[in-house]
PDB file of C-alpha atoms in Angstrom:
ATOM      1  CA  MET S   3      20.224 -12.730  18.202  1.00  0.00           C
ATOM      2  CA  LYS S   4      19.257 -14.384  15.250  1.00  0.00           C
ATOM      3  CA  LYS S   5      18.246 -12.337  11.724  1.00  0.00           C
ATOM      4  CA  PRO S   6      15.264 -14.110  11.415  1.00  0.00           C
ATOM      5  CA  VAL S   7      14.111 -12.998  15.316  1.00  0.00           C
ATOM      6  CA  LEU S   8      15.414  -9.304  14.959  1.00  0.00           C
ATOM      7  CA  PHE S   9      13.521  -8.787  12.146  1.00  0.00           C
ATOM      8  CA  ALA S  10      10.356 -10.150  13.446  1.00  0.00           C
ATOM      9  CA  THR S  11      11.243  -7.652  16.370  1.00  0.00           C
ATOM     10  CA  ALA S  12      11.286  -5.054  14.209  1.00  0.00           C
ATOM     11  CA  LEU S  13       8.218  -5.878  12.107  1.00  0.00           C
ATOM     12  CA  ILE S  14       6.159  -5.719  15.705  1.00  0.00           C
ATOM     13  CA  LEU S  15       7.664  -2.646  16.603  1.00  0.00           C
ATOM     14  CA  PHE S  16       6.570  -1.356  12.830  1.00  0.00           C
ATOM     15  CA  CYS S  17       3.253  -2.279  13.199  1.00  0.00           C
ATOM     16  CA  GLY S  18       2.916  -0.317  16.288  1.00  0.00           C
ATOM     17  CA  ILE S  19       4.299   3.017  15.496  1.00  0.00           C
ATOM     18  CA  ALA S  20       2.952   2.853  11.376  1.00  0.00           C
ATOM     19  CA  PRO S  21      -0.331   4.515  12.506  1.00  0.00           C
ATOM     20  CA  MET S  22       0.945   7.676  13.977  1.00  0.00           C
ATOM     21  CA  GLY S  23       2.678   8.789  11.076  1.00  0.00           C
ATOM     22  CA  ILE S  24       2.991   7.010   7.755  1.00  0.00           C
ATOM     23  CA  MET S  25       1.154   5.117   4.233  1.00  0.00           C
ATOM     24  CA  ALA S  26       1.042   2.627   2.217  1.00  0.00           C
ATOM     25  CA  ALA S  27       1.479   1.338  -1.057  1.00  0.00           C
ATOM     26  CA  ASP S  28       0.171  -1.907  -2.654  1.00  0.00           C
ATOM     27  CA  SER S  29       1.767  -5.441  -1.076  1.00  0.00           C
ATOM     28  CA  GLY S  30       4.884  -6.011  -2.919  1.00  0.00           C
ATOM     29  CA  ASP S  31       5.783  -8.995  -4.533  1.00  0.00           C
ATOM     30  CA  LEU S  32       7.979 -12.033  -2.961  1.00  0.00           C
ATOM     31  CA  VAL S  33      11.663 -10.845  -4.406  1.00  0.00           C
ATOM     32  CA  PHE S  34      14.406 -10.530  -2.173  1.00  0.00           C
ATOM     33  CA  PRO S  35      17.941  -9.791  -2.075  1.00  0.00           C
ATOM     34  CA  ARG S  36      19.090 -13.595  -2.615  1.00  0.00           C
ATOM     35  CA  ASP S  37      17.123 -12.967  -5.983  1.00  0.00           C
ATOM     36  CA  VAL S  38      18.945  -9.676  -6.673  1.00  0.00           C
ATOM     37  CA  GLY S  39      22.656 -10.047  -5.657  1.00  0.00           C
ATOM     38  CA  VAL S  40      24.584  -6.733  -5.340  1.00  0.00           C
ATOM     39  CA  LYS S  41      22.461  -4.963  -7.963  1.00  0.00           C
ATOM     40  CA  THR S  42      19.993  -2.828  -6.547  1.00  0.00           C
ATOM     41  CA  ARG S  43      16.281  -2.956  -7.683  1.00  0.00           C
ATOM     42  CA  ALA S  44      13.158  -0.444  -7.947  1.00  0.00           C
ATOM     43  CA  GLU S  45      10.018  -0.214  -9.318  1.00  0.00           C
ATOM     44  CA  ILE S  46       7.846   2.072 -10.995  1.00  0.00           C
ATOM     45  CA  GLY S  47       4.142   1.899 -10.013  1.00  0.00           C
ATOM     46  CA  TYR S  48       0.419   3.271 -10.123  1.00  0.00           C
ATOM     47  CA  GLU S  49      -2.268   2.306  -8.159  1.00  0.00           C
ATOM     48  CA  ASN S  50      -5.809   3.330  -7.678  1.00  0.00           C
ATOM     49  CA  LEU S  51      -7.071   3.258  -3.824  1.00  0.00           C
ATOM     50  CA  LYS S  52     -10.905   2.671  -3.056  1.00  0.00           C
ATOM     51  CA  ARG S  53     -12.028   2.363   0.443  1.00  0.00           C
ATOM     52  CA  ASP S  54     -15.394   3.120   2.388  1.00  0.00           C
ATOM     53  CA  MET S  55     -14.522   5.601   5.214  1.00  0.00           C
ATOM     54  CA  GLU S  56     -16.835   6.129   8.283  1.00  0.00           C
ATOM     55  CA  ILE S  57     -16.763  10.054   8.562  1.00  0.00           C
ATOM     56  CA  THR S  58     -16.460  10.336  11.887  1.00  0.00           C
ATOM     57  CA  SER S  59     -16.635  14.231  12.304  1.00  0.00           C
ATOM     58  CA  GLU S  60     -20.330  14.086  11.016  1.00  0.00           C
ATOM     59  CA  ALA S  61     -22.703  12.619  13.116  1.00  0.00           C
ATOM     60  CA  GLY S  62     -23.752   8.982  12.788  1.00  0.00           C
ATOM     61  CA  ASP S  63     -20.402   8.059  11.152  1.00  0.00           C
ATOM     62  CA  PRO S  64     -22.049   8.065   7.715  1.00  0.00           C
ATOM     63  CA  VAL S  65     -20.190   5.748   5.198  1.00  0.00           C
ATOM     64  CA  GLU S  66     -18.427   7.558   2.129  1.00  0.00           C
ATOM     65  CA  LYS S  67     -16.110   6.116  -0.724  1.00  0.00           C
ATOM     66  CA  PHE S  68     -12.830   7.302  -0.901  1.00  0.00           C
ATOM     67  CA  ASP S  69     -11.121   7.481  -4.443  1.00  0.00           C
ATOM     68  CA  ALA S  70      -7.264   8.291  -5.075  1.00  0.00           C
ATOM     69  CA  ASP S  71      -4.991   7.794  -7.526  1.00  0.00           C
ATOM     70  CA  SER S  72      -1.280   7.520  -6.897  1.00  0.00           C
ATOM     71  CA  PHE S  73       1.903   7.009  -8.863  1.00  0.00           C
ATOM     72  CA  PHE S  74       4.846   5.832  -6.959  1.00  0.00           C
ATOM     73  CA  LEU S  75       8.744   4.919  -6.676  1.00  0.00           C
ATOM     74  CA  ARG S  76       9.563   2.177  -4.432  1.00  0.00           C
ATOM     75  CA  VAL S  77      13.473   1.551  -3.877  1.00  0.00           C
ATOM     76  CA  HIS S  78      14.348  -1.810  -2.568  1.00  0.00           C
ATOM     77  CA  THR S  79      16.973  -2.012   0.018  1.00  0.00           C
ATOM     78  CA  ASP S  80      18.818  -5.387   1.786  1.00  0.00           C
ATOM     79  CA  ILE S  81      18.868  -6.601   5.163  1.00  0.00           C
ATOM     80  CA  GLY S  82      20.324  -9.633   4.449  1.00  0.00           C
ATOM     81  CA  PRO S  83      19.376 -12.515   2.132  1.00  0.00           C
ATOM     82  CA  ASP S  84      16.017 -12.763   3.161  1.00  0.00           C
ATOM     83  CA  ALA S  85      14.741  -9.532   3.931  1.00  0.00           C
ATOM     84  CA  ARG S  86      14.505  -5.833   2.569  1.00  0.00           C
ATOM     85  CA  PHE S  87      13.562  -2.330   3.596  1.00  0.00           C
ATOM     86  CA  ASP S  88      11.752  -0.308   1.293  1.00  0.00           C
ATOM     87  CA  LEU S  89      11.194   3.069   0.374  1.00  0.00           C
ATOM     88  CA  ASP S  90       8.083   4.665  -1.447  1.00  0.00           C
ATOM     89  CA  ALA S  91       7.876   8.335  -3.267  1.00  0.00           C
ATOM     90  CA  GLY S  92       5.524   9.656  -5.334  1.00  0.00           C
ATOM     91  CA  VAL S  93       2.190  11.965  -6.123  1.00  0.00           C
ATOM     92  CA  MET S  94      -1.487  11.253  -5.079  1.00  0.00           C
ATOM     93  CA  ASP S  95      -4.710  12.687  -6.681  1.00  0.00           C
ATOM     94  CA  SER S  96      -7.614  12.397  -4.368  1.00  0.00           C
ATOM     95  CA  GLY S  97     -10.279  14.430  -6.238  1.00  0.00           C
ATOM     96  CA  GLN S  98      -8.572  18.046  -7.584  1.00  0.00           C
ATOM     97  CA  SER S  99      -4.948  18.013  -7.544  1.00  0.00           C
ATOM     98  CA  PHE S 100      -1.592  15.932  -6.987  1.00  0.00           C
ATOM     99  CA  ARG S 101       0.849  15.906  -3.778  1.00  0.00           C
ATOM    100  CA  TRP S 102       3.446  14.518  -3.130  1.00  0.00           C
ATOM    101  CA  PHE S 103       3.759  11.168  -0.750  1.00  0.00           C
ATOM    102  CA  GLY S 104       6.320   9.165   1.497  1.00  0.00           C
ATOM    103  CA  GLY S 105       6.795   6.137   2.696  1.00  0.00           C
ATOM    104  CA  ALA S 106       8.569   3.178   3.994  1.00  0.00           C
ATOM    105  CA  GLY S 107       8.021  -1.058   4.600  1.00  0.00           C
ATOM    106  CA  LEU S 108       9.454  -3.955   5.880  1.00  0.00           C
ATOM    107  CA  ARG S 109       8.913  -7.310   4.015  1.00  0.00           C
ATOM    108  CA  PHE S 110      10.930 -10.550   5.373  1.00  0.00           C
ATOM    109  CA  LEU S 111      10.753 -14.131   3.992  1.00  0.00           C
ATOM    110  CA  ALA S 112       9.071 -16.028   6.457  1.00  0.00           C
ATOM    111  CA  TYR S 113       9.067 -19.220   4.640  1.00  0.00           C
ATOM    112  CA  ARG S 114      10.283 -21.403   1.207  1.00  0.00           C
ATOM    113  CA  HIS S 115      10.193 -24.441  -0.278  1.00  0.00           C
ATOM    114  CA  ASN S 116      11.245 -25.572  -3.510  1.00  0.00           C
ATOM    115  CA  ASN S 117       8.959 -23.108  -5.342  1.00  0.00           C
ATOM    116  CA  LEU S 118       6.916 -22.201  -2.302  1.00  0.00           C
ATOM    117  CA  ARG S 119       7.524 -18.864  -1.000  1.00  0.00           C
ATOM    118  CA  VAL S 120       5.908 -17.390   2.397  1.00  0.00           C
ATOM    119  CA  GLY S 121       6.597 -13.576   2.813  1.00  0.00           C
ATOM    120  CA  ALA S 122       5.329 -10.970   5.669  1.00  0.00           C
ATOM    121  CA  PHE S 123       5.277  -7.464   5.585  1.00  0.00           C
ATOM    122  CA  ALA S 124       4.889  -4.213   6.535  1.00  0.00           C
ATOM    123  CA  GLN S 125       4.676  -1.014   5.307  1.00  0.00           C
ATOM    124  CA  GLY S 126       3.271   2.471   5.939  1.00  0.00           C
ATOM    125  CA  ARG S 127       2.742   5.778   3.858  1.00  0.00           C
ATOM    126  CA  TYR S 128       1.477   9.453   4.516  1.00  0.00           C
ATOM    127  CA  ALA S 129      -0.068  12.167   1.986  1.00  0.00           C
ATOM    128  CA  PRO S 130      -0.327  15.700   3.460  1.00  0.00           C
ATOM    129  CA  ASN S 131      -2.660  18.250   1.977  1.00  0.00           C
ATOM    130  CA  LEU S 132      -4.869  16.053  -0.228  1.00  0.00           C
ATOM    131  CA  LYS S 133      -7.611  18.001  -1.800  1.00  0.00           C
ATOM    132  CA  GLY S 134     -10.930  15.791  -2.932  1.00  0.00           C
ATOM    133  CA  ARG S 135     -14.467  15.717  -2.972  1.00  0.00           C
ATOM    134  CA  ILE S 136     -16.574  13.892  -0.382  1.00  0.00           C
ATOM    135  CA  ASP S 137     -20.491  13.502   0.291  1.00  0.00           C
ATOM    136  CA  LEU S 138     -21.071  15.171   4.156  1.00  0.00           C
ATOM    137  CA  PRO S 139     -24.579  13.919   4.616  1.00  0.00           C
ATOM    138  CA  SER S 140     -25.160  15.349   8.219  1.00  0.00           C
ATOM    139  CA  SER S 141     -23.749  19.022   7.212  1.00  0.00           C
ATOM    140  CA  GLY S 142     -26.051  18.293   3.672  1.00  0.00           C
ATOM    141  CA  ILE S 143     -22.765  19.343   1.633  1.00  0.00           C
ATOM    142  CA  SER S 144     -22.812  16.700  -1.675  1.00  0.00           C
ATOM    143  CA  ARG S 145     -19.593  16.421  -3.177  1.00  0.00           C
ATOM    144  CA  ALA S 146     -17.796  18.601  -0.285  1.00  0.00           C
ATOM    145  CA  SER S 147     -14.228  19.759  -1.363  1.00  0.00           C
ATOM    146  CA  VAL S 148     -12.063  18.908   1.720  1.00  0.00           C
ATOM    147  CA  ASP S 149      -8.339  19.399   2.808  1.00  0.00           C
ATOM    148  CA  HIS S 150      -6.796  16.596   4.706  1.00  0.00           C
ATOM    149  CA  ASP S 151      -4.027  14.624   5.186  1.00  0.00           C
ATOM    150  CA  LEU S 152      -4.055  10.602   4.270  1.00  0.00           C
ATOM    151  CA  ILE S 153      -2.398   7.986   6.784  1.00  0.00           C
ATOM    152  CA  GLU S 154      -2.547   4.020   6.462  1.00  0.00           C
ATOM    153  CA  ALA S 155      -0.835   1.490   7.511  1.00  0.00           C
ATOM    154  CA  ASP S 156      -0.520  -2.159   6.706  1.00  0.00           C
ATOM    155  CA  ALA S 157       0.423  -5.801   7.581  1.00  0.00           C
ATOM    156  CA  GLY S 158       0.100  -8.875   6.004  1.00  0.00           C
ATOM    157  CA  VAL S 159       1.413 -12.457   4.618  1.00  0.00           C
ATOM    158  CA  LEU S 160       1.615 -12.839   1.315  1.00  0.00           C
ATOM    159  CA  PHE S 161       1.622 -16.917  -0.056  1.00  0.00           C
ATOM    160  CA  GLY S 162       2.878 -17.479  -3.753  1.00  0.00           C
ATOM    161  CA  TYR S 163       4.467 -19.949  -5.796  1.00  0.00           C
ATOM    162  CA  LEU S 164       7.057 -19.881  -8.391  1.00  0.00           C
ATOM    163  CA  PHE S 165       6.322 -21.492 -12.078  1.00  0.00           C
ATOM    164  CA  ARG S 166       9.061 -21.351 -14.263  1.00  0.00           C
ATOM    165  CA  PRO S 167       7.618 -22.448 -17.988  1.00  0.00           C
ATOM    166  CA  GLY S 168      11.051 -21.457 -19.632  1.00  0.00           C
ATOM    167  CA  ASN S 169      14.490 -20.094 -18.927  1.00  0.00           C
ATOM    168  CA  GLN S 170      13.518 -16.414 -19.609  1.00  0.00           C
ATOM    169  CA  LEU S 171      10.547 -16.407 -17.686  1.00  0.00           C
ATOM    170  CA  THR S 172       9.361 -17.295 -14.086  1.00  0.00           C
ATOM    171  CA  ILE S 173       5.476 -16.678 -13.264  1.00  0.00           C
ATOM    172  CA  THR S 174       4.563 -16.005  -9.623  1.00  0.00           C
ATOM    173  CA  PRO S 175       0.982 -15.583  -8.643  1.00  0.00           C
ATOM    174  CA  TYR S 176       0.179 -14.414  -4.946  1.00  0.00           C
ATOM    175  CA  ALA S 177      -2.533 -13.698  -2.224  1.00  0.00           C
ATOM    176  CA  GLY S 178      -2.692 -13.404   1.323  1.00  0.00           C
ATOM    177  CA  PRO S 179      -4.733 -11.608   4.138  1.00  0.00           C
ATOM    178  CA  VAL S 180      -4.032  -7.421   4.732  1.00  0.00           C
ATOM    179  CA  LEU S 181      -5.127  -5.599   7.764  1.00  0.00           C
ATOM    180  CA  SER S 182      -4.808  -2.137   6.688  1.00  0.00           C
ATOM    181  CA  ILE S 183      -5.211   0.772   8.889  1.00  0.00           C
ATOM    182  CA  VAL S 184      -6.716   4.536   7.216  1.00  0.00           C
ATOM    183  CA  ARG S 185      -6.859   7.665   8.326  1.00  0.00           C
ATOM    184  CA  LEU S 186      -8.577  11.013   7.202  1.00  0.00           C
ATOM    185  CA  SER S 187      -7.817  14.650   8.846  1.00  0.00           C
ATOM    186  CA  GLY S 188      -8.091  18.082   7.658  1.00  0.00           C
ATOM    187  CA  ASP S 189     -11.399  20.668   7.243  1.00  0.00           C
ATOM    188  CA  PHE S 190     -13.682  21.653   4.716  1.00  0.00           C
ATOM    189  CA  ARG S 191     -15.896  24.433   4.136  1.00  0.00           C
ATOM    190  CA  ASP S 192     -19.425  25.674   4.793  1.00  0.00           C
ATOM    191  CA  PRO S 193     -20.561  26.883   1.319  1.00  0.00           C
ATOM    192  CA  GLU S 194     -22.707  28.775   3.301  1.00  0.00           C
ATOM    193  CA  THR S 195     -21.854  30.589   6.304  1.00  0.00           C
ATOM    194  CA  GLY S 196     -17.781  30.032   5.028  1.00  0.00           C
ATOM    195  CA  GLY S 197     -16.457  28.813   7.540  1.00  0.00           C
ATOM    196  CA  LYS S 198     -14.172  26.337   8.215  1.00  0.00           C
ATOM    197  CA  GLU S 199     -15.139  22.926   9.939  1.00  0.00           C
ATOM    198  CA  ASP S 200     -13.142  19.613  11.050  1.00  0.00           C
ATOM    199  CA  PHE S 201     -13.488  16.774   8.724  1.00  0.00           C
ATOM    200  CA  LYS S 202     -12.310  13.331  10.332  1.00  0.00           C
ATOM    201  CA  ALA S 203     -12.138   9.546   8.607  1.00  0.00           C
ATOM    202  CA  ARG S 204     -11.202   6.142   9.306  1.00  0.00           C
ATOM    203  CA  GLU S 205     -11.101   2.905   7.631  1.00  0.00           C
ATOM    204  CA  ASP S 206     -15.159   1.218   7.440  1.00  0.00           C
ATOM    205  CA  ASN S 207     -13.493  -2.535   7.341  1.00  0.00           C
ATOM    206  CA  LEU S 208      -9.800  -3.241   8.321  1.00  0.00           C
ATOM    207  CA  PHE S 209      -9.461  -6.577   7.352  1.00  0.00           C
ATOM    208  CA  GLY S 210      -9.138  -7.351   3.597  1.00  0.00           C
ATOM    209  CA  ALA S 211      -6.536  -9.477   0.822  1.00  0.00           C
ATOM    210  CA  ALA S 212      -4.201  -9.089  -1.525  1.00  0.00           C
ATOM    211  CA  VAL S 213      -3.876 -11.182  -5.249  1.00  0.00           C
ATOM    212  CA  GLY S 214      -1.497 -10.765  -7.699  1.00  0.00           C
ATOM    213  CA  MET S 215       0.525 -12.119 -10.655  1.00  0.00           C
ATOM    214  CA  ALA S 216       4.233 -11.246 -11.099  1.00  0.00           C
ATOM    215  CA  PHE S 217       6.118 -11.854 -14.269  1.00  0.00           C
ATOM    216  CA  GLN S 218       9.909 -12.071 -13.605  1.00  0.00           C
ATOM    217  CA  PHE S 219      12.359 -11.708 -16.042  1.00  0.00           C
ATOM    218  CA  PRO S 220      16.551 -12.525 -16.398  1.00  0.00           C
ATOM    219  CA  GLY S 221      17.612 -10.263 -13.982  1.00  0.00           C
ATOM    220  CA  ALA S 222      15.100 -10.103 -12.028  1.00  0.00           C
ATOM    221  CA  ASN S 223      12.870  -7.392 -13.827  1.00  0.00           C
ATOM    222  CA  SER S 224       9.488  -7.679 -13.032  1.00  0.00           C
ATOM    223  CA  LEU S 225       5.958  -6.417 -14.382  1.00  0.00           C
ATOM    224  CA  ARG S 226       3.425  -7.470 -11.568  1.00  0.00           C
ATOM    225  CA  PHE S 227      -0.581  -6.330 -11.085  1.00  0.00           C
ATOM    226  CA  GLU S 228      -2.256  -6.645  -7.686  1.00  0.00           C
ATOM    227  CA  GLY S 229      -5.415  -6.449  -6.695  1.00  0.00           C
ATOM    228  CA  ARG S 230      -6.672  -5.935  -3.005  1.00  0.00           C
ATOM    229  CA  TYR S 231     -10.579  -6.199  -1.789  1.00  0.00           C
ATOM    230  CA  PHE S 232     -11.633  -4.379   1.381  1.00  0.00           C
ATOM    231  CA  ASP S 233     -14.966  -2.756   0.541  1.00  0.00           C
ATOM    232  CA  GLU S 234     -14.196  -3.110  -2.850  1.00  0.00           C
ATOM    233  CA  TRP S 235     -11.373  -3.702  -5.661  1.00  0.00           C
ATOM    234  CA  SER S 236      -8.164  -1.558  -5.403  1.00  0.00           C
ATOM    235  CA  ALA S 237      -5.864  -2.404  -8.174  1.00  0.00           C
ATOM    236  CA  SER S 238      -2.097  -1.590  -8.917  1.00  0.00           C
ATOM    237  CA  VAL S 239       0.231  -2.116 -11.644  1.00  0.00           C
ATOM    238  CA  ALA S 240       3.985  -1.816 -10.905  1.00  0.00           C
ATOM    239  CA  ALA S 241       7.357  -2.634 -13.095  1.00  0.00           C
ATOM    240  CA  ALA S 242      10.878  -2.910 -11.586  1.00  0.00           C
ATOM    241  CA  MET S 243      14.209  -2.923 -12.612  1.00  0.00           C
ATOM    242  CA  THR S 244      17.550  -3.967 -11.571  1.00  0.00           C
ATOM    243  CA  PHE S 245      20.440  -1.997 -12.349  1.00  0.00           C
TER     244      PHE S 245
END
């Protein structure tokens, strides 16, 4: 089986199993092993995640905003010249304290012609034991303290074009559609009774888009800015290094 077909099969399988247990960072860049050579490449980044969530454990499935900050390290490993497997680790804060998370992603260069690149990706991340605050209208509680796990799985396609204004810089704007599944599951404490109640929520909107700008310097080192829009804008910034 040819590598592109093999990778596409793995991508489909990953999309199927990702919602069962892992969550995703930003959409990433269009740099692949053919650009890096034998070096190892890794990114460090910050993301502010904002999504509207349907609280399915509340009557009427009210929609409330979820807001979290995360700092992540993403290590790239190669799967042939046009595909890579990424490992993510970091910390996330949804309102009260930072907690560890982990994740993984697959990226594949689906098409390239001259300076045009098209990449496909699927990724996931899992953040357990987050502590945040959210309004629970049906329970009559404002800014309820909620303990929960977070699961997100993404898949999408990015279209980018490489501009080379000089030998020391490549500028790559990119954009594309993204599908993102988010699940929150945990409990909250009723301030009146002191008892614990179930808390569950899911994304209000599955489909969105990513748009970004990457500045690549000699040696595949880069600085990247990205925004993703579902119900409102999320933003991330990442710096990549090769060694």
